[in-house]
mmCIF file of C-alpha atoms and ligand atoms in Angstrom:
data_model
loop_
_atom_site.group_PDB
_atom_site.id
_atom_site.type_symbol
_atom_site.label_atom_id
_atom_site.label_comp_id
_atom_site.label_asym_id
_atom_site.label_seq_id
_atom_site.Cartn_x
_atom_site.Cartn_y
_atom_site.Cartn_z
ATOM 1 C CA MET G 76 -12.980 19.337 5.011
ATOM 2 C CA ASN G 77 -13.573 18.839 1.507
ATOM 3 C CA ILE G 78 -10.690 16.557 0.205
ATOM 4 C CA GLY G 79 -9.754 15.562 -3.190
ATOM 5 C CA ILE G 80 -7.628 12.182 -3.085
ATOM 6 C CA VAL G 81 -5.974 10.930 -6.204
ATOM 7 C CA CYS G 82 -4.656 7.506 -6.381
ATOM 8 C CA TYR G 83 -4.263 4.245 -8.563
ATOM 9 C CA PRO G 84 -7.479 2.257 -8.149
ATOM 10 C CA THR G 85 -5.707 -1.137 -8.152
ATOM 11 C CA PHE G 86 -4.644 -3.730 -5.739
ATOM 12 C CA GLY G 87 -1.320 -2.123 -5.018
ATOM 13 C CA GLY G 88 -0.459 -0.699 -1.555
ATOM 14 C CA SER G 89 -0.640 3.076 -2.347
ATOM 15 C CA GLY G 90 -4.066 2.627 -3.653
ATOM 16 C CA VAL G 91 -5.254 0.601 -0.826
ATOM 17 C CA LEU G 92 -3.976 2.996 1.447
ATOM 18 C CA ALA G 93 -5.208 6.096 -0.097
ATOM 19 C CA THR G 94 -8.840 4.386 -0.295
ATOM 20 C CA GLU G 95 -8.691 3.286 3.483
ATOM 21 C CA LEU G 96 -7.851 6.974 4.063
ATOM 22 C CA GLY G 97 -10.528 8.408 2.176
ATOM 23 C CA LYS G 98 -13.289 6.035 3.765
ATOM 24 C CA ALA G 99 -11.929 7.039 7.294
ATOM 25 C CA LEU G 100 -11.645 10.375 6.700
ATOM 26 C CA ALA G 101 -15.741 10.064 5.523
ATOM 27 C CA ASP G 102 -16.366 8.042 8.502
ATOM 28 C CA LYS G 103 -15.160 11.201 10.492
ATOM 29 C CA GLY G 104 -17.581 13.519 8.513
ATOM 30 C CA HIS G 105 -15.137 14.870 5.852
ATOM 31 C CA ILE G 106 -16.377 15.033 2.255
ATOM 32 C CA VAL G 107 -14.080 12.960 0.177
ATOM 33 C CA HIS G 108 -13.600 12.942 -3.660
ATOM 34 C CA PHE G 109 -11.764 10.124 -5.295
ATOM 35 C CA ILE G 110 -10.203 11.077 -8.712
ATOM 36 C CA THR G 111 -8.728 8.155 -10.831
ATOM 37 C CA TYR G 112 -9.477 6.106 -13.821
ATOM 38 C CA GLN G 113 -11.548 3.268 -12.272
ATOM 39 C CA GLN G 114 -13.594 2.807 -9.220
ATOM 40 C CA PRO G 115 -10.856 2.142 -6.265
ATOM 41 C CA VAL G 116 -10.835 -1.888 -5.575
ATOM 42 C CA ARG G 117 -11.380 -1.194 -1.790
ATOM 43 C CA LEU G 118 -14.085 1.540 -2.319
ATOM 44 C CA THR G 119 -17.221 -0.737 -1.661
ATOM 45 C CA GLY G 120 -20.536 0.088 -0.208
ATOM 46 C CA PHE G 121 -22.339 3.669 -0.219
ATOM 47 C CA ARG G 122 -21.179 6.263 1.724
ATOM 48 C CA ALA G 123 -22.823 9.653 1.377
ATOM 49 C CA ASN G 124 -20.132 11.699 1.639
ATOM 50 C CA ILE G 125 -17.795 9.808 -1.045
ATOM 51 C CA PHE G 126 -17.663 10.812 -4.504
ATOM 52 C CA TYR G 127 -16.000 8.945 -7.181
ATOM 53 C CA HIS G 128 -14.665 10.877 -10.416
ATOM 54 C CA GLU G 129 -13.439 8.879 -13.354
ATOM 55 C CA VAL G 130 -10.851 10.185 -15.495
ATOM 56 C CA ARG G 131 -11.686 9.770 -18.903
ATOM 57 C CA VAL G 132 -8.723 9.542 -21.405
ATOM 58 C CA PRO G 133 -10.005 10.163 -24.836
ATOM 59 C CA THR G 134 -8.274 8.034 -27.621
ATOM 60 C CA TYR G 135 -7.148 9.580 -30.894
ATOM 61 C CA PRO G 136 -5.638 7.600 -33.870
ATOM 62 C CA LEU G 137 -2.357 10.189 -33.666
ATOM 63 C CA PHE G 138 -2.105 8.967 -29.944
ATOM 64 C CA ASP G 139 0.470 5.988 -29.345
ATOM 65 C CA TYR G 140 0.112 6.840 -25.691
ATOM 66 C CA PRO G 141 -3.220 8.698 -24.434
ATOM 67 C CA PRO G 142 -2.369 11.633 -22.229
ATOM 68 C CA TYR G 143 -3.413 10.248 -18.948
ATOM 69 C CA GLU G 144 -1.400 13.044 -17.143
ATOM 70 C CA SER G 145 -3.267 15.971 -19.189
ATOM 71 C CA ALA G 146 -6.640 14.102 -18.585
ATOM 72 C CA LEU G 147 -6.103 13.887 -14.775
ATOM 73 C CA ALA G 148 -5.026 17.481 -14.337
ATOM 74 C CA SER G 149 -8.132 18.529 -16.314
ATOM 75 C CA THR G 150 -10.553 16.439 -14.401
ATOM 76 C CA MET G 151 -8.334 17.865 -10.826
ATOM 77 C CA VAL G 152 -9.494 21.342 -12.029
ATOM 78 C CA ASP G 153 -12.828 20.369 -13.092
ATOM 79 C CA VAL G 154 -13.543 18.694 -9.742
ATOM 80 C CA VAL G 155 -11.843 21.238 -7.551
ATOM 81 C CA LYS G 156 -13.827 24.005 -9.222
ATOM 82 C CA ASN G 157 -17.418 22.523 -9.249
ATOM 83 C CA ASN G 158 -17.079 20.961 -5.662
ATOM 84 C CA GLY G 159 -15.206 23.519 -3.843
ATOM 85 C CA LEU G 160 -12.262 21.040 -2.888
ATOM 86 C CA ASP G 161 -10.052 22.606 0.084
ATOM 87 C CA LEU G 162 -6.901 20.166 -0.789
ATOM 88 C CA LEU G 163 -5.896 17.721 -3.244
ATOM 89 C CA HIS G 164 -4.004 15.065 -1.794
ATOM 90 C CA VAL G 165 -2.072 12.691 -4.246
ATOM 91 C CA HIS G 166 -0.889 9.161 -3.702
ATOM 92 C CA TYR G 167 2.148 7.767 -5.699
ATOM 93 C CA ALA G 168 4.360 10.720 -6.990
ATOM 94 C CA ILE G 169 3.868 9.525 -10.873
ATOM 95 C CA PRO G 170 2.365 11.038 -12.446
ATOM 96 C CA HIS G 171 -0.031 12.367 -9.772
ATOM 97 C CA ALA G 172 2.139 14.982 -8.383
ATOM 98 C CA SER G 173 2.926 16.652 -11.595
ATOM 99 C CA SER G 174 -0.640 16.638 -12.717
ATOM 100 C CA ALA G 175 -1.746 18.247 -9.316
ATOM 101 C CA TYR G 176 1.106 20.926 -10.029
ATOM 102 C CA MET G 177 -0.436 21.561 -13.419
ATOM 103 C CA ALA G 178 -4.026 21.505 -12.104
ATOM 104 C CA LYS G 179 -2.846 24.122 -9.490
ATOM 105 C CA GLN G 180 -1.254 26.467 -11.854
ATOM 106 C CA ILE G 181 -4.493 26.532 -13.849
ATOM 107 C CA LEU G 182 -6.472 27.118 -11.024
ATOM 108 C CA LYS G 183 -4.308 29.925 -9.793
ATOM 109 C CA LYS G 184 -5.013 31.713 -13.269
ATOM 110 C CA GLU G 185 -8.392 31.797 -12.261
ATOM 111 C CA ASN G 186 -7.695 33.068 -8.525
ATOM 112 C CA LYS G 187 -8.376 29.616 -7.277
ATOM 113 C CA TYR G 188 -6.027 28.027 -4.767
ATOM 114 C CA VAL G 189 -5.833 24.755 -3.795
ATOM 115 C CA PRO G 190 -2.888 23.039 -1.555
ATOM 116 C CA VAL G 191 -1.444 19.944 -2.653
ATOM 117 C CA ILE G 192 -0.017 16.908 -0.386
ATOM 118 C CA THR G 193 2.066 14.352 -2.168
ATOM 119 C CA THR G 194 2.295 11.005 -0.371
ATOM 120 C CA LEU G 195 5.256 8.951 -1.543
ATOM 121 C CA HIS G 196 4.583 5.281 -1.544
ATOM 122 C CA GLY G 197 8.013 3.653 -2.506
ATOM 123 C CA THR G 198 8.485 2.519 -6.221
ATOM 124 C CA ASP G 199 7.792 6.151 -7.374
ATOM 125 C CA ILE G 200 11.055 6.673 -5.699
ATOM 126 C CA THR G 201 13.054 3.797 -5.589
ATOM 127 C CA LEU G 202 12.509 2.045 -8.828
ATOM 128 C CA VAL G 203 10.338 4.030 -11.309
ATOM 129 C CA GLY G 204 10.863 7.555 -10.099
ATOM 130 C CA ARG G 205 14.668 7.487 -10.042
ATOM 131 C CA ASP G 206 14.744 6.187 -13.814
ATOM 132 C CA LYS G 207 16.328 9.148 -15.797
ATOM 133 C CA THR G 208 13.047 9.249 -17.933
ATOM 134 C CA TYR G 209 11.136 10.273 -15.048
ATOM 135 C CA ALA G 210 13.442 11.644 -12.577
ATOM 136 C CA PRO G 211 13.454 15.208 -13.477
ATOM 137 C CA VAL G 212 9.633 15.536 -13.629
ATOM 138 C CA VAL G 213 9.171 13.732 -10.244
ATOM 139 C CA ALA G 214 11.845 15.874 -8.291
ATOM 140 C CA PHE G 215 10.109 19.201 -9.694
ATOM 141 C CA SER G 216 6.555 18.007 -8.861
ATOM 142 C CA ILE G 217 7.606 16.690 -5.474
ATOM 143 C CA ASN G 218 9.094 20.066 -4.562
ATOM 144 C CA GLN G 219 6.214 21.864 -6.092
ATOM 145 C CA SER G 220 3.872 20.211 -3.405
ATOM 146 C CA ASP G 221 2.807 22.106 -0.274
ATOM 147 C CA ALA G 222 3.428 19.139 1.918
ATOM 148 C CA ILE G 223 5.165 15.996 1.228
ATOM 149 C CA THR G 224 4.838 12.664 3.443
ATOM 150 C CA ALA G 225 6.569 9.283 3.138
ATOM 151 C CA VAL G 226 5.116 5.964 4.581
ATOM 152 C CA SER G 227 8.493 5.236 6.467
ATOM 153 C CA ALA G 228 11.448 6.805 7.564
ATOM 154 C CA ASN G 229 13.464 4.816 5.363
ATOM 155 C CA LEU G 230 11.465 6.127 2.414
ATOM 156 C CA LYS G 231 12.081 9.551 3.633
ATOM 157 C CA GLU G 232 15.727 8.936 3.511
ATOM 158 C CA GLU G 233 15.633 7.142 0.271
ATOM 159 C CA THR G 234 13.842 9.955 -1.253
ATOM 160 C CA TYR G 235 16.675 12.643 0.088
ATOM 161 C CA ARG G 236 19.160 10.323 -1.157
ATOM 162 C CA THR G 237 18.015 9.883 -4.714
ATOM 163 C CA PHE G 238 16.608 13.519 -5.194
ATOM 164 C CA ASN G 239 17.495 17.126 -4.357
ATOM 165 C CA ILE G 240 14.080 17.759 -2.257
ATOM 166 C CA GLU G 241 14.320 21.102 -0.682
ATOM 167 C CA LYS G 242 11.587 20.661 1.594
ATOM 168 C CA ASP G 243 10.533 18.753 5.015
ATOM 169 C CA ILE G 244 9.142 15.172 4.270
ATOM 170 C CA GLN G 245 6.789 14.273 7.180
ATOM 171 C CA VAL G 246 6.526 10.708 8.047
ATOM 172 C CA ILE G 247 3.410 9.402 8.236
ATOM 173 C CA HIS G 248 3.272 5.622 8.676
ATOM 174 C CA ASN G 249 0.683 3.390 6.789
ATOM 175 C CA PHE G 250 -2.168 2.260 8.895
ATOM 176 C CA VAL G 251 -4.637 -0.770 9.389
ATOM 177 C CA ASP G 252 -8.013 -1.007 10.893
ATOM 178 C CA VAL G 253 -7.084 -3.434 13.852
ATOM 179 C CA ARG G 254 -10.803 -3.842 14.447
ATOM 180 C CA ARG G 255 -11.749 -4.767 11.104
ATOM 181 C CA PHE G 256 -8.743 -7.222 10.379
ATOM 182 C CA GLY G 257 -8.617 -8.702 13.563
ATOM 183 C CA LYS G 258 -11.751 -11.067 12.673
ATOM 184 C CA LYS G 259 -12.191 -14.212 14.037
ATOM 185 C CA PRO G 260 -11.333 -16.970 11.225
ATOM 186 C CA ILE G 261 -14.192 -18.725 9.540
ATOM 187 C CA ASP G 262 -13.950 -22.178 10.460
ATOM 188 C CA ALA G 263 -15.420 -23.592 7.387
ATOM 189 C CA PHE G 264 -12.962 -21.627 5.106
ATOM 190 C CA ARG G 265 -9.732 -22.690 7.071
ATOM 191 C CA LYS G 266 -11.256 -26.419 6.887
ATOM 192 C CA VAL G 267 -11.095 -26.256 2.797
ATOM 193 C CA ILE G 268 -7.551 -24.851 2.716
ATOM 194 C CA ALA G 269 -6.182 -26.918 5.595
ATOM 195 C CA PRO G 270 -8.421 -30.112 6.036
ATOM 196 C CA ASN G 271 -5.892 -31.751 8.122
ATOM 197 C CA ASN G 272 -5.260 -28.770 10.272
ATOM 198 C CA GLU G 273 -2.048 -27.935 8.717
ATOM 199 C CA LYS G 274 -0.654 -24.596 9.113
ATOM 200 C CA ILE G 275 -1.645 -21.777 6.779
ATOM 201 C CA VAL G 276 0.859 -19.635 5.103
ATOM 202 C CA LEU G 277 0.040 -16.656 3.007
ATOM 203 C CA HIS G 278 1.568 -14.343 0.421
ATOM 204 C CA ALA G 279 -0.049 -11.598 -1.230
ATOM 205 C CA SER G 280 1.281 -9.280 -3.478
ATOM 206 C CA ASN G 281 1.404 -7.843 -7.218
ATOM 207 C CA PHE G 282 3.654 -10.588 -8.139
ATOM 208 C CA ARG G 283 6.233 -8.295 -9.388
ATOM 209 C CA LYS G 284 10.158 -9.227 -9.730
ATOM 210 C CA ILE G 285 10.749 -7.013 -6.328
ATOM 211 C CA LYS G 286 8.460 -9.453 -4.473
ATOM 212 C CA ARG G 287 10.795 -12.585 -5.022
ATOM 213 C CA ILE G 288 7.763 -14.727 -5.537
ATOM 214 C CA ALA G 289 10.381 -17.982 -5.935
ATOM 215 C CA ASP G 290 12.033 -17.199 -2.730
ATOM 216 C CA VAL G 291 8.172 -17.605 -1.209
ATOM 217 C CA VAL G 292 8.134 -21.042 -2.916
ATOM 218 C CA TYR G 293 11.432 -22.166 -1.264
ATOM 219 C CA ILE G 294 10.867 -20.940 2.239
ATOM 220 C CA PHE G 295 7.523 -22.648 2.044
ATOM 221 C CA LYS G 296 9.257 -25.806 0.784
ATOM 222 C CA LYS G 297 11.704 -25.748 3.664
ATOM 223 C CA LEU G 298 8.992 -24.957 6.274
ATOM 224 C CA ASN G 299 6.664 -27.951 4.779
ATOM 225 C CA GLU G 300 9.268 -30.689 5.127
ATOM 226 C CA VAL G 301 9.037 -30.374 8.851
ATOM 227 C CA ILE G 302 5.610 -28.662 9.597
ATOM 228 C CA PRO G 303 2.831 -30.069 7.480
ATOM 229 C CA SER G 304 1.666 -26.573 6.037
ATOM 230 C CA LYS G 305 -0.660 -25.101 3.141
ATOM 231 C CA LEU G 306 0.716 -21.879 1.266
ATOM 232 C CA LEU G 307 -2.015 -19.542 -0.050
ATOM 233 C CA PHE G 308 -0.717 -17.190 -3.193
ATOM 234 C CA VAL G 309 -3.080 -14.242 -3.083
ATOM 235 C CA GLY G 310 -2.916 -11.632 -6.262
ATOM 236 C CA ASP G 311 -1.672 -11.706 -9.665
ATOM 237 C CA GLY G 312 1.093 -10.190 -11.724
ATOM 238 C CA PRO G 313 4.051 -11.083 -14.137
ATOM 239 C CA GLU G 314 5.643 -13.666 -11.917
ATOM 240 C CA ARG G 315 2.815 -16.103 -11.452
ATOM 241 C CA PRO G 316 3.251 -18.169 -14.264
ATOM 242 C CA MET G 317 6.956 -18.606 -13.150
ATOM 243 C CA ALA G 318 5.809 -19.238 -9.759
ATOM 244 C CA GLU G 319 3.201 -22.071 -10.863
ATOM 245 C CA GLU G 320 5.758 -23.667 -12.939
ATOM 246 C CA LEU G 321 8.157 -23.946 -9.766
ATOM 247 C CA CYS G 322 5.449 -25.303 -7.652
ATOM 248 C CA ARG G 323 5.140 -28.201 -10.280
ATOM 249 C CA GLU G 324 8.999 -28.603 -10.719
ATOM 250 C CA LEU G 325 9.099 -29.105 -6.699
ATOM 251 C CA ASP G 326 6.164 -31.256 -6.663
ATOM 252 C CA LEU G 327 4.254 -28.763 -4.286
ATOM 253 C CA CYS G 328 1.356 -28.552 -6.399
ATOM 254 C CA ASP G 329 -1.104 -30.216 -3.636
ATOM 255 C CA ASP G 330 0.165 -27.884 -0.952
ATOM 256 C CA ILE G 331 0.150 -24.590 -2.874
ATOM 257 C CA ARG G 332 -2.804 -22.759 -4.008
ATOM 258 C CA PHE G 333 -2.942 -19.827 -6.110
ATOM 259 C CA VAL G 334 -6.403 -17.928 -5.454
ATOM 260 C CA GLY G 335 -5.658 -14.580 -7.598
ATOM 261 C CA LYS G 336 -7.024 -11.239 -6.744
ATOM 262 C CA GLN G 337 -9.304 -11.091 -3.801
ATOM 263 C CA GLN G 338 -11.618 -8.450 -2.490
ATOM 264 C CA ASP G 339 -12.416 -9.529 0.964
ATOM 265 C CA MET G 340 -8.737 -9.443 2.524
ATOM 266 C CA GLU G 341 -9.587 -9.365 6.119
ATOM 267 C CA GLU G 342 -11.173 -13.165 5.690
ATOM 268 C CA ILE G 343 -8.145 -14.325 4.221
ATOM 269 C CA PHE G 344 -5.621 -12.741 6.759
ATOM 270 C CA ALA G 345 -8.046 -13.993 9.468
ATOM 271 C CA ILE G 346 -7.091 -17.822 8.578
ATOM 272 C CA ALA G 347 -3.348 -16.985 8.141
ATOM 273 C CA ASP G 348 -0.888 -18.607 10.365
ATOM 274 C CA LEU G 349 2.178 -16.818 9.111
ATOM 275 C CA PHE G 350 2.808 -14.164 6.283
ATOM 276 C CA LEU G 351 5.919 -14.372 4.221
ATOM 277 C CA LEU G 352 7.509 -11.105 2.523
ATOM 278 C CA PRO G 353 10.899 -11.872 1.280
ATOM 279 C CA SER G 354 10.856 -8.685 -1.324
ATOM 280 C CA GLU G 355 13.899 -7.291 -2.494
ATOM 281 C CA TYR G 356 12.829 -3.914 -0.938
ATOM 282 C CA GLU G 357 9.511 -2.633 0.552
ATOM 283 C CA SER G 358 8.928 1.008 1.732
ATOM 284 C CA PHE G 359 6.643 -0.395 4.319
ATOM 285 C CA GLY G 360 4.795 -3.433 3.618
ATOM 286 C CA LEU G 361 1.294 -2.744 4.250
ATOM 287 C CA SER G 362 0.228 -6.338 3.227
ATOM 288 C CA ALA G 363 2.618 -7.506 6.295
ATOM 289 C CA LEU G 364 1.045 -4.953 8.671
ATOM 290 C CA GLU G 365 -2.696 -5.887 7.459
ATOM 291 C CA ALA G 366 -1.493 -9.621 8.216
ATOM 292 C CA MET G 367 -0.183 -8.827 11.709
ATOM 293 C CA ALA G 368 -3.600 -7.241 12.464
ATOM 294 C CA GLY G 369 -5.073 -10.512 11.547
ATOM 295 C CA GLY G 370 -2.684 -12.240 13.902
ATOM 296 C CA ALA G 371 -0.061 -13.444 11.592
ATOM 297 C CA PRO G 372 3.432 -13.208 12.473
ATOM 298 C CA VAL G 373 5.827 -12.370 9.624
ATOM 299 C CA VAL G 374 8.688 -13.568 8.065
ATOM 300 C CA ALA G 375 10.524 -10.974 5.563
ATOM 301 C CA THR G 376 13.564 -9.303 4.514
ATOM 302 C CA ASN G 377 15.573 -6.976 6.399
ATOM 303 C CA VAL G 378 15.051 -4.017 4.007
ATOM 304 C CA GLY G 379 13.516 -0.585 3.434
ATOM 305 C CA GLY G 380 10.790 0.215 6.123
ATOM 306 C CA LEU G 381 10.142 -3.533 7.051
ATOM 307 C CA PRO G 382 12.032 -3.271 10.243
ATOM 308 C CA GLU G 383 9.575 -0.198 11.074
ATOM 309 C CA ILE G 384 6.893 -2.653 11.727
ATOM 310 C CA ILE G 385 8.673 -6.075 12.498
ATOM 311 C CA THR G 386 10.643 -6.517 15.580
ATOM 312 C CA GLN G 387 13.075 -9.278 15.295
ATOM 313 C CA GLY G 388 12.152 -12.545 17.181
ATOM 314 C CA VAL G 389 8.870 -10.809 18.514
ATOM 315 C CA ASN G 390 6.395 -10.644 16.015
ATOM 316 C CA GLY G 391 8.145 -11.999 13.027
ATOM 317 C CA TYR G 392 11.853 -12.418 11.685
ATOM 318 C CA MET G 393 13.721 -10.438 8.944
ATOM 319 C CA ALA G 394 16.925 -11.880 7.176
ATOM 320 C CA LYS G 395 19.009 -11.024 4.222
ATOM 321 C CA VAL G 396 17.461 -10.878 0.742
ATOM 322 C CA GLY G 397 17.540 -14.195 -0.888
ATOM 323 C CA ASP G 398 18.491 -16.175 2.439
ATOM 324 C CA VAL G 399 15.801 -18.527 1.782
ATOM 325 C CA GLU G 400 17.143 -20.961 4.535
ATOM 326 C CA GLN G 401 17.164 -18.754 7.029
ATOM 327 C CA MET G 402 13.848 -17.561 6.310
ATOM 328 C CA GLY G 403 12.631 -21.054 6.136
ATOM 329 C CA ASN G 404 14.233 -22.055 9.560
ATOM 330 C CA TYR G 405 12.630 -18.709 10.891
ATOM 331 C CA ALA G 406 9.128 -20.035 9.873
ATOM 332 C CA ILE G 407 9.783 -23.315 11.638
ATOM 333 C CA ASP G 408 10.908 -21.469 14.828
ATOM 334 C CA ILE G 409 7.653 -19.371 14.904
ATOM 335 C CA LEU G 410 5.174 -22.500 14.128
ATOM 336 C CA LYS G 411 7.397 -25.306 16.193
ATOM 337 C CA ASP G 412 4.891 -25.197 19.028
ATOM 338 C CA GLU G 413 1.704 -23.734 20.115
ATOM 339 C CA GLU G 414 3.334 -21.654 22.836
ATOM 340 C CA THR G 415 5.838 -19.904 20.902
ATOM 341 C CA PHE G 416 3.135 -19.499 17.891
ATOM 342 C CA GLN G 417 0.640 -18.183 20.220
ATOM 343 C CA ARG G 418 3.046 -15.625 21.611
ATOM 344 C CA PHE G 419 4.097 -14.382 18.069
ATOM 345 C CA LYS G 420 0.431 -14.258 17.304
ATOM 346 C CA THR G 421 -0.449 -12.141 20.242
ATOM 347 C CA ASN G 422 2.692 -9.634 19.825
ATOM 348 C CA ALA G 423 1.826 -9.414 15.838
ATOM 349 C CA ARG G 424 -1.705 -8.090 16.915
ATOM 350 C CA ALA G 425 -0.071 -5.801 19.469
ATOM 351 C CA GLN G 426 2.466 -4.107 16.970
ATOM 352 C CA ALA G 427 -0.366 -3.484 14.700
ATOM 353 C CA GLU G 428 -2.263 -1.645 17.248
ATOM 354 C CA LYS G 429 0.584 0.931 17.162
ATOM 355 C CA PHE G 430 -0.369 1.502 13.589
ATOM 356 C CA ASP G 431 -3.924 1.453 14.215
ATOM 357 C CA ILE G 432 -6.250 3.858 11.809
ATOM 358 C CA ALA G 433 -7.377 5.684 15.126
ATOM 359 C CA ASN G 434 -3.461 6.502 15.736
ATOM 360 C CA ILE G 435 -2.693 7.477 12.161
ATOM 361 C CA VAL G 436 -5.605 9.081 10.529
ATOM 362 C CA PRO G 437 -5.494 12.102 12.906
ATOM 363 C CA GLN G 438 -1.914 12.791 11.613
ATOM 364 C CA TYR G 439 -3.124 13.490 8.215
ATOM 365 C CA GLU G 440 -6.018 15.505 9.582
ATOM 366 C CA LYS G 441 -3.501 17.557 11.430
ATOM 367 C CA LEU G 442 -1.299 18.156 8.285
ATOM 368 C CA TYR G 443 -4.497 19.198 6.384
ATOM 369 C CA GLU G 444 -5.534 21.588 8.876
ATOM 370 C CA GLY G 445 -2.204 23.325 9.191
ATOM 371 C CA LEU G 446 -1.967 23.496 5.381
ATOM 372 C CA TYR G 447 -5.399 25.077 4.969
ATOM 373 C CA GLU G 448 -4.859 27.435 7.554
ATOM 374 C CA GLY G 449 -1.630 28.691 6.173
ATOM 375 C CA PHE G 450 -2.999 28.626 2.654
ATOM 376 C CA CYS G 451 -5.669 30.902 3.766
ATOM 377 C CA ARG G 452 -3.355 33.336 5.546
ATOM 378 C CA LYS G 453 -0.939 33.273 2.618
ATOM 379 C CA THR G 454 -3.549 33.883 -0.003
ATOM 380 C CA ALA G 455 -5.877 36.088 2.139
ATOM 381 C CA LYS G 456 -8.508 33.756 1.107
ATOM 382 C CA VAL G 457 -11.767 34.050 3.302
ATOM 383 C CA CYS G 458 -11.766 30.471 4.769
ATOM 384 C CA ASP G 459 -14.393 29.150 7.375
HETATM 385 O O1 GMT B 223 4.548 -3.134 -3.739
HETATM 386 C C1 GMT B 223 4.338 -2.744 -4.724
HETATM 387 O O2 GMT B 223 4.605 -3.077 -5.870
HETATM 388 C C2 GMT B 223 2.978 -1.847 -4.743
HETATM 389 C C3 GMT B 223 3.211 -0.356 -4.340
HETATM 390 C C4 GMT B 223 2.226 0.817 -4.523
HETATM 391 O O3 GMT B 223 2.815 1.668 -4.835
HETATM 392 O O4 GMT B 223 1.061 0.459 -4.479
HETATM 393 O O5 GMT B 223 3.451 -0.488 -2.843
HETATM 394 C C5 GMT B 223 4.357 0.227 -2.233
HETATM 395 O O6 GMT B 223 3.291 1.003 -1.616
HETATM 396 C C6 GMT B 223 2.930 0.332 -0.406
HETATM 397 C C7 GMT B 223 1.868 1.350 0.459
HETATM 398 O O7 GMT B 223 2.468 2.462 1.185
HETATM 399 C C8 GMT B 223 3.939 -0.052 0.481
HETATM 400 O O8 GMT B 223 3.241 -0.926 1.744
HETATM 401 C C9 GMT B 223 4.741 -1.272 -0.274
HETATM 402 O O9 GMT B 223 5.853 -1.527 0.678
HETATM 403 C C10 GMT B 223 5.355 -0.297 -1.203
HETATM 404 N N1 GMT B 223 6.115 -1.289 -2.274
HETATM 405 C C11 GMT B 223 7.692 -0.974 -2.350
HETATM 406 O O10 GMT B 223 8.165 -0.274 -2.010
HETATM 407 C C12 GMT B 223 7.977 -2.074 -3.444
#
């Protein structure tokens, strides 16, 4: 099929997932067109059947806020028309679902029909989307999508709770390429981070408030008092300066490194012994799944979709939001002896297998095929 993918090109989970999906679809022979304002960060290397279309947003002195949504809709129209796209799959409702609706209406006027799939990722519903400045547009454009998917059962429930959604939402969990993320650790890299064979604890995120970055530091502090460890902070965002300050205050600078945004996450996950994700909310927690595929058990909060990937006491632990004492104890419990640690590692990998790319991507393909056939029937379009 000829598939258009619209996403944020940044390090956030929705953009990462959308990019990995596009690459996987291309590997299976589909033609994939990414439509976004920057080259997606995970879109590296050349593939003959992947195209990237940049959305340009011309500025004008009148515009305090350049109208990205209109520029995106116009680019969608252009790409659909000139590349014969069979469907548009938009990731993250705001503003992608409403731009897709607009594009679809424009194309309809020209007797061109393109089904739209909206994948809900989390904050587009639970945080930003529910704000009353956006809510009516978000609800409307989700309802106008030809298919809606959510990345966890929890997010599906949250969406129905938050908006008046008249359609079925299909849960298609996020996925990971277990073979790619199950790499052997690079010993030299491990040695640089943990020269005395300390345990390596990892946190990776966009350092927003919802991630509770200070809790990561406190959990690590508790662990480090019992088991010599090093903490690696990957990513960047508004809470980073606060976290750096906290590390200085707690005199932990020698054991904590902030490495910023990184491309080759599989190399980093490979050296991690434990992943921390004490968020206020996670619709899914893609970084936790990628960590598990790399063999790192997870200590997280019992929120959102995290219980759909973490099994308590088997491949990780979950505690109440803010309970850093309990999460610290759980971290110690996992790392306290080699036998327990190896058991958790094996279980984490086994759990990640369930969300392997090979199991999840066909669910999207099935959805596309069903929609495409239905659309051809409804519109009496001649489809091959
Ligand atoms: O976590 C973020 O703030 C980024 C956000 C995004 O849209 O990129 O992540 C959301 O989507 C990810 C991919 O589906 C999920 O794994 C994250 O759990 C979800 N974040 C939240 O729900 C806070």
